[in-house]
Each structure stands twice: as structure tokens, then as C-alpha cells.
Amino acid sequence: LADGKPLDSLQLARATLKKVEATEKLESKNEFCATLHSCIGCALLELERLDEALKEHKLDYDISKKIDNTDGIARALDNIGRTYARKKEYSEAVKYWEQRVPMQKTNLESAWLFHELGRCCLELENFSQAIDYGEKSFNSASLAEDDNWRINSSVLIAQAEVKLGNDENALKNFQKAQELARKLDDDAVQDAITKAIDDIEFRVKEEESNPKDVKDSTPKPKDSSPPPKGPTPPPKEPTPPPKEPTPPPKEPTPPPKEPTPPPKEPTPSVEQSAAPQTESS
């Protein structure tokens, strides 16, 4: 799965699961089965077979819960949330990801999880909550000293401020993200953020020159600038996708790489946004 071959991963994981289930005396058998269901679910998620993926991740959750495997439970919650977000069922994603919050182990993991929760709230038009999660994500990213996640969280906050009509706050956060992008020498992200800033400044000037009409007639930009582009990041350099759940940064919970694929490389959420990897694949 880490090599971008989800179908091969799916076939191998299913074949291995059959062998494990057929083996009577096997130490940690349930744990192996849970991990394999997670691997199967992650492969199905990459293949866009979302309902099947959800079923596998819930099996991972049920088995991990039964054997009281905290890492397995955390992994399953990550992946169930990601799958619901991919299905655009954001309320369900929030429900599972909120259960995951108390189980965070690293600041990078927290940065990813709070960002994904914030993007779901943005999609649900709960803009104040989106800002709150964005700020938590930024604080966690700062503690982790990860500029990519600081960019992602700043953009998330700015987008929510735009939706609330708080242009001044939106500009501050976009400018903060722009400075961080300059520091990383990321031209693509700088260009996207510059366009968002230009859109806001243009609208503000229009409103100043036509205070009465423009307020009601000028539509707000859809999502002033998409979050930084990039794939789903690995733990070291995350950056989530705009409208797709990014996987958790890789460090915290085990199984293989991109289970909830943790950040695989800087990317952008919610459903197009990244996360510390939870193991599973």
C-alpha cells in the first residue's frame, strides 16, 4: 500500500487473514486479525470502495475493543473518521474523530487530528468550531515545530473567518500562512494564498467604495484559497488536501503506513486535507 499498489495490498492482506484465521494456536491472533482488517480497509479506501472499507475498519475497531488494544482502537477511529469524511458524511467523521482526541500521543498527531476535525466543521458550516479546532491544530503544530501543519491550520482558520465575514482576521491568518510558505520556499502554496489575499483585499476595497451596495451584492469567495496542495503526508512533512481527509501522521498508533494513512508527505483535508500515521497498512 505504501508503494501505491492498493490492489496488491488488498489481495495480500486478504490471503494473510485467511491463513491467520485458520491457524488455531497463534499468539496474539486477534491482534493480527484486527491489523489485517485495518490493512484491507485502507486498501479499499484507496480504491474508493468506501462502504467496504468502512466495514473493515469497524471490524478492526470491534476486535481491538474486545481485546482492549488501545493502539488498535485509535487506529480504527482514525480510519473510520477518514472513511466517513471521504464519503462526505462529516457529522459521522466528527463523531469518531472526537473519540480519538483523548488518545493522542504526539503533537504532530494532534495537529493532524484537530485540522481534520476543523475541516469537517467547515464543511458543516460550523465556522466558529472550525476556528477553534484550527487554533488547536496550529498550537500543536507549533509544539511539534512543523511549519507545514502550521500553514494548513492557518489556512483553515482564514477560510472559516472569511465565511463569518471577518476579513481582517482572515487576512492575518492568510498572511501568517504566506510567511511560513515563503520560509519553506513552497511556490505553489504561496501562489494559492496570494490569490486568496488578493481576493479579500479587492472585496474590501469594493466595499469601501460602495458601502451600501457591495455588502449585500458581492459574494464571498467560495473558500478563499484551498489548503496547501500535496498528498497525504507522512509524519515528517504533512500538509493536507483541501477536501479529503488526510491520514494521520505516522508515529502514534501502529500498523503499517497509510492506514489512516498518516501524513505521507506534505499535503493538504477535510476530505481533501493529512495525518501522524496510524498504523495499518
CSV table of C-alpha atoms in Angstrom, one decimal:
chain,number,residue,atom,x,y,z
A,1,LEU,CA,0.0,0.0,0.0
A,2,ALA,CA,2.9,2.3,0.8
A,3,ASP,CA,4.2,1.7,-2.7
A,4,GLY,CA,0.9,2.9,-4.3
A,5,LYS,CA,-0.4,-0.6,-5.1
A,6,PRO,CA,-3.7,-0.8,-3.2
A,7,LEU,CA,-5.0,-3.8,-5.2
A,8,ASP,CA,-1.9,-5.9,-4.5
A,9,SER,CA,-2.1,-4.9,-0.8
A,10,LEU,CA,-5.7,-5.9,-0.7
A,11,GLN,CA,-5.1,-9.3,-2.1
A,12,LEU,CA,-2.1,-10.0,0.1
A,13,ALA,CA,-3.9,-8.8,3.3
A,14,ARG,CA,-7.0,-11.0,2.5
A,15,ALA,CA,-4.9,-14.0,1.8
A,16,THR,CA,-2.9,-13.5,5.0
A,17,LEU,CA,-6.1,-13.0,7.0
A,18,LYS,CA,-7.4,-16.4,5.8
A,19,LYS,CA,-4.2,-18.1,7.0
A,20,VAL,CA,-4.3,-16.4,10.3
A,21,GLU,CA,-8.0,-17.2,10.9
A,22,ALA,CA,-7.3,-20.9,10.0
A,23,THR,CA,-4.4,-21.2,12.5
A,24,GLU,CA,-5.7,-22.4,15.8
A,25,LYS,CA,-2.8,-21.8,18.1
A,26,LEU,CA,-1.4,-18.4,17.3
A,27,GLU,CA,-0.2,-15.9,19.9
A,28,SER,CA,-1.9,-12.5,19.5
A,29,LYS,CA,-4.2,-13.9,16.9
A,30,ASN,CA,-7.0,-11.3,17.5
A,31,GLU,CA,-4.4,-8.5,17.3
A,32,PHE,CA,-3.2,-9.8,13.9
A,33,CYS,CA,-6.7,-10.1,12.6
A,34,ALA,CA,-7.5,-6.6,13.7
A,35,THR,CA,-4.4,-5.2,12.0
A,36,LEU,CA,-5.2,-7.1,8.8
A,37,HIS,CA,-8.8,-5.8,8.7
A,38,SER,CA,-7.2,-2.3,9.0
A,39,CYS,CA,-4.9,-3.0,6.1
A,40,ILE,CA,-7.7,-4.3,4.0
A,41,GLY,CA,-9.8,-1.3,4.9
A,42,CYS,CA,-7.0,1.1,3.9
A,43,ALA,CA,-6.5,-0.6,0.6
A,44,LEU,CA,-10.3,-0.4,-0.1
A,45,LEU,CA,-10.3,3.2,0.8
A,46,GLU,CA,-7.6,3.9,-1.7
A,47,LEU,CA,-9.6,2.0,-4.3
A,48,GLU,CA,-12.6,4.3,-3.4
A,49,ARG,CA,-14.7,1.2,-2.3
A,50,LEU,CA,-15.8,3.2,0.7
A,51,ASP,CA,-18.6,1.1,2.1
A,52,GLU,CA,-16.4,-2.0,2.1
A,53,ALA,CA,-13.6,0.0,3.7
A,54,LEU,CA,-15.9,1.2,6.4
A,55,LYS,CA,-16.9,-2.3,7.2
A,56,GLU,CA,-13.3,-3.5,7.6
A,57,HIS,CA,-12.3,-0.5,9.8
A,58,LYS,CA,-15.3,-1.2,12.0
A,59,LEU,CA,-14.2,-4.8,12.3
A,60,ASP,CA,-10.8,-3.6,13.3
A,61,TYR,CA,-12.5,-1.4,16.0
A,62,ASP,CA,-14.7,-4.2,17.3
A,63,ILE,CA,-11.8,-6.7,17.7
A,64,SER,CA,-9.4,-4.1,19.1
A,65,LYS,CA,-12.0,-3.0,21.6
A,66,LYS,CA,-12.7,-6.6,22.6
A,67,ILE,CA,-9.0,-7.3,23.4
A,68,ASP,CA,-8.6,-3.8,24.9
A,69,ASN,CA,-5.9,-2.8,22.4
A,70,THR,CA,-5.6,1.0,22.7
A,71,ASP,CA,-3.4,1.4,19.7
A,72,GLY,CA,-5.8,-0.7,17.6
A,73,ILE,CA,-8.8,1.3,18.8
A,74,ALA,CA,-7.0,4.6,18.0
A,75,ARG,CA,-6.1,3.3,14.5
A,76,ALA,CA,-9.6,2.2,13.8
A,77,LEU,CA,-11.1,5.6,14.9
A,78,ASP,CA,-8.6,7.4,12.7
A,79,ASN,CA,-9.6,5.3,9.7
A,80,ILE,CA,-13.4,5.3,10.3
A,81,GLY,CA,-13.3,9.1,10.5
A,82,ARG,CA,-11.3,9.3,7.3
A,83,THR,CA,-13.7,7.0,5.5
A,84,TYR,CA,-16.8,8.9,6.6
A,85,ALA,CA,-15.1,12.2,5.6
A,86,ARG,CA,-14.3,10.7,2.2
A,87,LYS,CA,-18.0,9.8,1.9
A,88,LYS,CA,-18.8,13.4,2.8
A,89,GLU,CA,-20.6,12.3,5.9
A,90,TYR,CA,-18.9,14.9,8.0
A,91,SER,CA,-21.0,14.6,11.1
A,92,GLU,CA,-20.1,10.9,11.4
A,93,ALA,CA,-16.5,11.7,10.9
A,94,VAL,CA,-16.6,14.2,13.7
A,95,LYS,CA,-18.3,11.7,16.0
A,96,TYR,CA,-15.5,9.2,15.6
A,97,TRP,CA,-12.6,11.6,15.5
A,98,GLU,CA,-13.8,13.3,18.7
A,99,GLN,CA,-13.5,9.9,20.4
A,100,ARG,CA,-9.9,9.8,19.2
A,101,VAL,CA,-8.9,13.2,20.8
A,102,PRO,CA,-8.1,11.8,24.3
A,103,MET,CA,-5.9,9.1,22.8
A,104,GLN,CA,-3.4,11.4,21.1
A,105,LYS,CA,0.2,10.7,21.8
A,106,THR,CA,2.2,13.3,19.9
A,107,ASN,CA,1.9,17.0,19.0
A,108,LEU,CA,2.1,16.1,15.3
A,109,GLU,CA,-0.7,13.7,15.6
A,110,SER,CA,-2.8,16.3,17.4
A,111,ALA,CA,-2.1,18.9,14.7
A,112,TRP,CA,-3.4,16.5,12.1
A,113,LEU,CA,-6.5,15.4,14.1
A,114,PHE,CA,-7.6,18.9,15.1
A,115,HIS,CA,-7.1,20.0,11.5
A,116,GLU,CA,-9.3,17.3,10.1
A,117,LEU,CA,-12.0,18.0,12.7
A,118,GLY,CA,-11.8,21.7,11.8
A,119,ARG,CA,-12.2,20.9,8.1
A,120,CYS,CA,-15.3,18.8,8.8
A,121,CYS,CA,-16.8,21.7,10.8
A,122,LEU,CA,-16.0,24.0,7.9
A,123,GLU,CA,-17.9,21.7,5.6
A,124,LEU,CA,-20.8,21.5,8.1
A,125,GLU,CA,-20.8,25.3,8.2
A,126,ASN,CA,-20.0,25.3,11.9
A,127,PHE,CA,-17.4,28.1,11.3
A,128,SER,CA,-16.7,29.1,14.9
A,129,GLN,CA,-15.9,25.5,15.8
A,130,ALA,CA,-13.7,25.2,12.7
A,131,ILE,CA,-11.7,28.2,14.0
A,132,ASP,CA,-11.4,26.6,17.5
A,133,TYR,CA,-10.1,23.4,16.0
A,134,GLY,CA,-7.8,25.3,13.7
A,135,GLU,CA,-6.2,27.2,16.6
A,136,LYS,CA,-5.7,23.9,18.4
A,137,SER,CA,-4.1,22.4,15.3
A,138,PHE,CA,-1.8,25.5,15.0
A,139,ASN,CA,-0.8,25.3,18.6
A,140,SER,CA,0.0,21.6,18.3
A,141,ALA,CA,1.9,22.1,15.1
A,142,SER,CA,3.9,24.9,16.8
A,143,LEU,CA,4.8,22.5,19.6
A,144,ALA,CA,5.8,19.9,17.0
A,145,GLU,CA,7.8,22.6,15.2
A,146,ASP,CA,6.1,21.6,11.9
A,147,ASP,CA,5.6,24.5,9.5
A,148,ASN,CA,3.5,22.5,7.0
A,149,TRP,CA,0.8,21.9,9.6
A,150,ARG,CA,1.1,25.5,10.8
A,151,ILE,CA,0.3,26.5,7.2
A,152,ASN,CA,-2.6,24.1,7.0
A,153,SER,CA,-4.2,25.3,10.2
A,154,SER,CA,-3.7,29.0,9.4
A,155,VAL,CA,-5.4,28.5,6.1
A,156,LEU,CA,-8.3,26.6,7.8
A,157,ILE,CA,-8.8,29.4,10.3
A,158,ALA,CA,-8.6,32.0,7.5
A,159,GLN,CA,-11.3,30.2,5.4
A,160,ALA,CA,-13.6,30.0,8.4
A,161,GLU,CA,-13.1,33.7,9.2
A,162,VAL,CA,-14.0,34.5,5.5
A,163,LYS,CA,-17.2,32.6,5.9
A,164,LEU,CA,-18.0,34.6,9.0
A,165,GLY,CA,-17.3,37.9,7.2
A,166,ASN,CA,-14.2,38.6,9.4
A,167,ASP,CA,-12.0,39.8,6.6
A,168,GLU,CA,-9.4,41.4,8.9
A,169,ASN,CA,-8.8,38.1,10.8
A,170,ALA,CA,-8.9,36.1,7.6
A,171,LEU,CA,-6.1,38.3,6.1
A,172,LYS,CA,-4.0,38.0,9.2
A,173,ASN,CA,-4.1,34.2,9.1
A,174,PHE,CA,-3.6,34.0,5.3
A,175,GLN,CA,-0.6,36.3,5.7
A,176,LYS,CA,0.7,34.1,8.5
A,177,ALA,CA,0.4,31.1,6.3
A,178,GLN,CA,2.1,33.0,3.4
A,179,GLU,CA,5.1,33.8,5.6
A,180,LEU,CA,5.5,30.2,6.6
A,181,ALA,CA,5.2,29.1,2.9
A,182,ARG,CA,8.0,31.6,2.0
A,183,LYS,CA,10.1,30.1,4.7
A,184,LEU,CA,9.6,26.7,3.2
A,185,ASP,CA,10.1,28.1,-0.3
A,186,ASP,CA,6.8,26.5,-1.4
A,187,ASP,CA,5.8,28.4,-4.5
A,188,ALA,CA,2.6,26.6,-5.2
A,189,VAL,CA,1.3,27.3,-1.7
A,190,GLN,CA,2.4,30.9,-1.8
A,191,ASP,CA,0.6,31.4,-5.1
A,192,ALA,CA,-2.7,29.9,-3.8
A,193,ILE,CA,-2.5,32.0,-0.6
A,194,THR,CA,-1.6,35.2,-2.5
A,195,LYS,CA,-4.7,34.8,-4.7
A,196,ALA,CA,-6.8,34.4,-1.6
A,197,ILE,CA,-5.3,37.5,-0.1
A,198,ASP,CA,-5.8,39.5,-3.3
A,199,ASP,CA,-9.5,38.4,-3.5
A,200,ILE,CA,-10.2,39.6,0.1
A,201,GLU,CA,-8.3,42.9,-0.4
A,202,PHE,CA,-10.2,43.5,-3.7
A,203,ARG,CA,-13.5,42.9,-2.0
A,204,VAL,CA,-12.6,45.1,1.0
A,205,LYS,CA,-11.8,48.0,-1.4
A,206,GLU,CA,-15.1,47.5,-3.3
A,207,GLU,CA,-17.0,47.6,0.0
A,208,GLU,CA,-15.2,50.8,1.0
A,209,SER,CA,-16.1,52.5,-2.3
A,210,ASN,CA,-19.7,51.2,-2.3
A,211,PRO,CA,-20.5,50.7,1.3
A,212,LYS,CA,-24.3,50.1,0.8
A,213,ASP,CA,-24.5,48.0,-2.3
A,214,VAL,CA,-21.4,45.9,-2.2
A,215,LYS,CA,-22.1,44.5,1.2
A,216,ASP,CA,-25.1,42.6,0.0
A,217,SER,CA,-24.2,42.1,-3.6
A,218,THR,CA,-20.6,41.0,-3.5
A,219,PRO,CA,-20.4,37.3,-2.9
A,220,LYS,CA,-17.7,36.0,-0.7
A,221,PRO,CA,-15.1,33.8,-2.2
A,222,LYS,CA,-16.1,30.2,-2.0
A,223,ASP,CA,-13.2,29.1,0.1
A,224,SER,CA,-10.6,31.7,-0.2
A,225,SER,CA,-7.7,29.6,-1.3
A,226,PRO,CA,-7.6,26.0,-1.0
A,227,PRO,CA,-5.4,24.4,1.6
A,228,PRO,CA,-1.9,23.7,0.6
A,229,LYS,CA,-1.7,21.1,-2.0
A,230,GLY,CA,0.1,17.9,-1.7
A,231,PRO,CA,-0.5,14.3,-1.0
A,232,THR,CA,-1.4,12.8,2.3
A,233,PRO,CA,1.6,13.5,4.3
A,234,PRO,CA,3.8,11.3,6.3
A,235,PRO,CA,4.6,12.3,9.8
A,236,LYS,CA,7.6,14.3,8.9
A,237,GLU,CA,6.2,16.7,6.4
A,238,PRO,CA,2.5,16.8,6.4
A,239,THR,CA,0.2,19.1,4.5
A,240,PRO,CA,-3.4,18.1,4.0
A,241,PRO,CA,-5.6,18.2,0.9
A,242,PRO,CA,-8.4,20.6,0.6
A,243,LYS,CA,-11.4,18.4,0.7
A,244,GLU,CA,-10.2,15.0,1.6
A,245,PRO,CA,-9.3,13.5,4.9
A,246,THR,CA,-5.6,13.3,5.2
A,247,PRO,CA,-4.2,10.5,7.1
A,248,PRO,CA,-2.7,10.9,10.5
A,249,PRO,CA,1.0,11.5,10.9
A,250,LYS,CA,2.9,8.3,11.2
A,251,GLU,CA,4.2,7.8,14.7
A,252,PRO,CA,1.5,7.2,17.1
A,253,THR,CA,-0.6,4.2,16.5
A,254,PRO,CA,0.7,1.1,14.8
A,255,PRO,CA,0.2,-0.8,11.7
A,256,PRO,CA,1.7,0.0,8.5
A,257,LYS,CA,1.9,3.3,6.9
A,258,GLU,CA,-1.0,5.0,5.5
A,259,PRO,CA,-3.7,3.3,7.5
A,260,THR,CA,-5.4,6.2,8.3
A,261,PRO,CA,-2.7,7.0,6.1
A,262,PRO,CA,-0.7,9.2,8.2
A,263,PRO,CA,0.8,12.1,6.5
A,264,LYS,CA,2.6,10.7,3.7
A,265,GLU,CA,4.3,13.9,2.5
A,266,PRO,CA,3.1,17.4,2.8
A,267,THR,CA,-0.4,17.5,1.8
A,268,PRO,CA,-3.5,19.2,2.2
A,269,SER,CA,-8.4,17.7,4.3
A,270,VAL,CA,-11.2,17.5,5.2
A,271,GLU,CA,-11.6,15.4,3.0
A,272,GLN,CA,-9.1,16.6,0.7
A,273,SER,CA,-6.6,17.6,3.9
A,274,ALA,CA,-3.3,14.6,6.3
A,275,ALA,CA,-2.4,12.9,9.3
A,276,PRO,CA,0.8,11.3,12.1
A,277,GLN,CA,0.4,7.9,10.7
A,278,THR,CA,-1.7,5.5,12.5
A,279,GLU,CA,-0.5,2.2,11.6
A,280,SER,CA,-2.3,-0.1,9.5
A,281,SER,CA,-1.2,-0.7,6.2
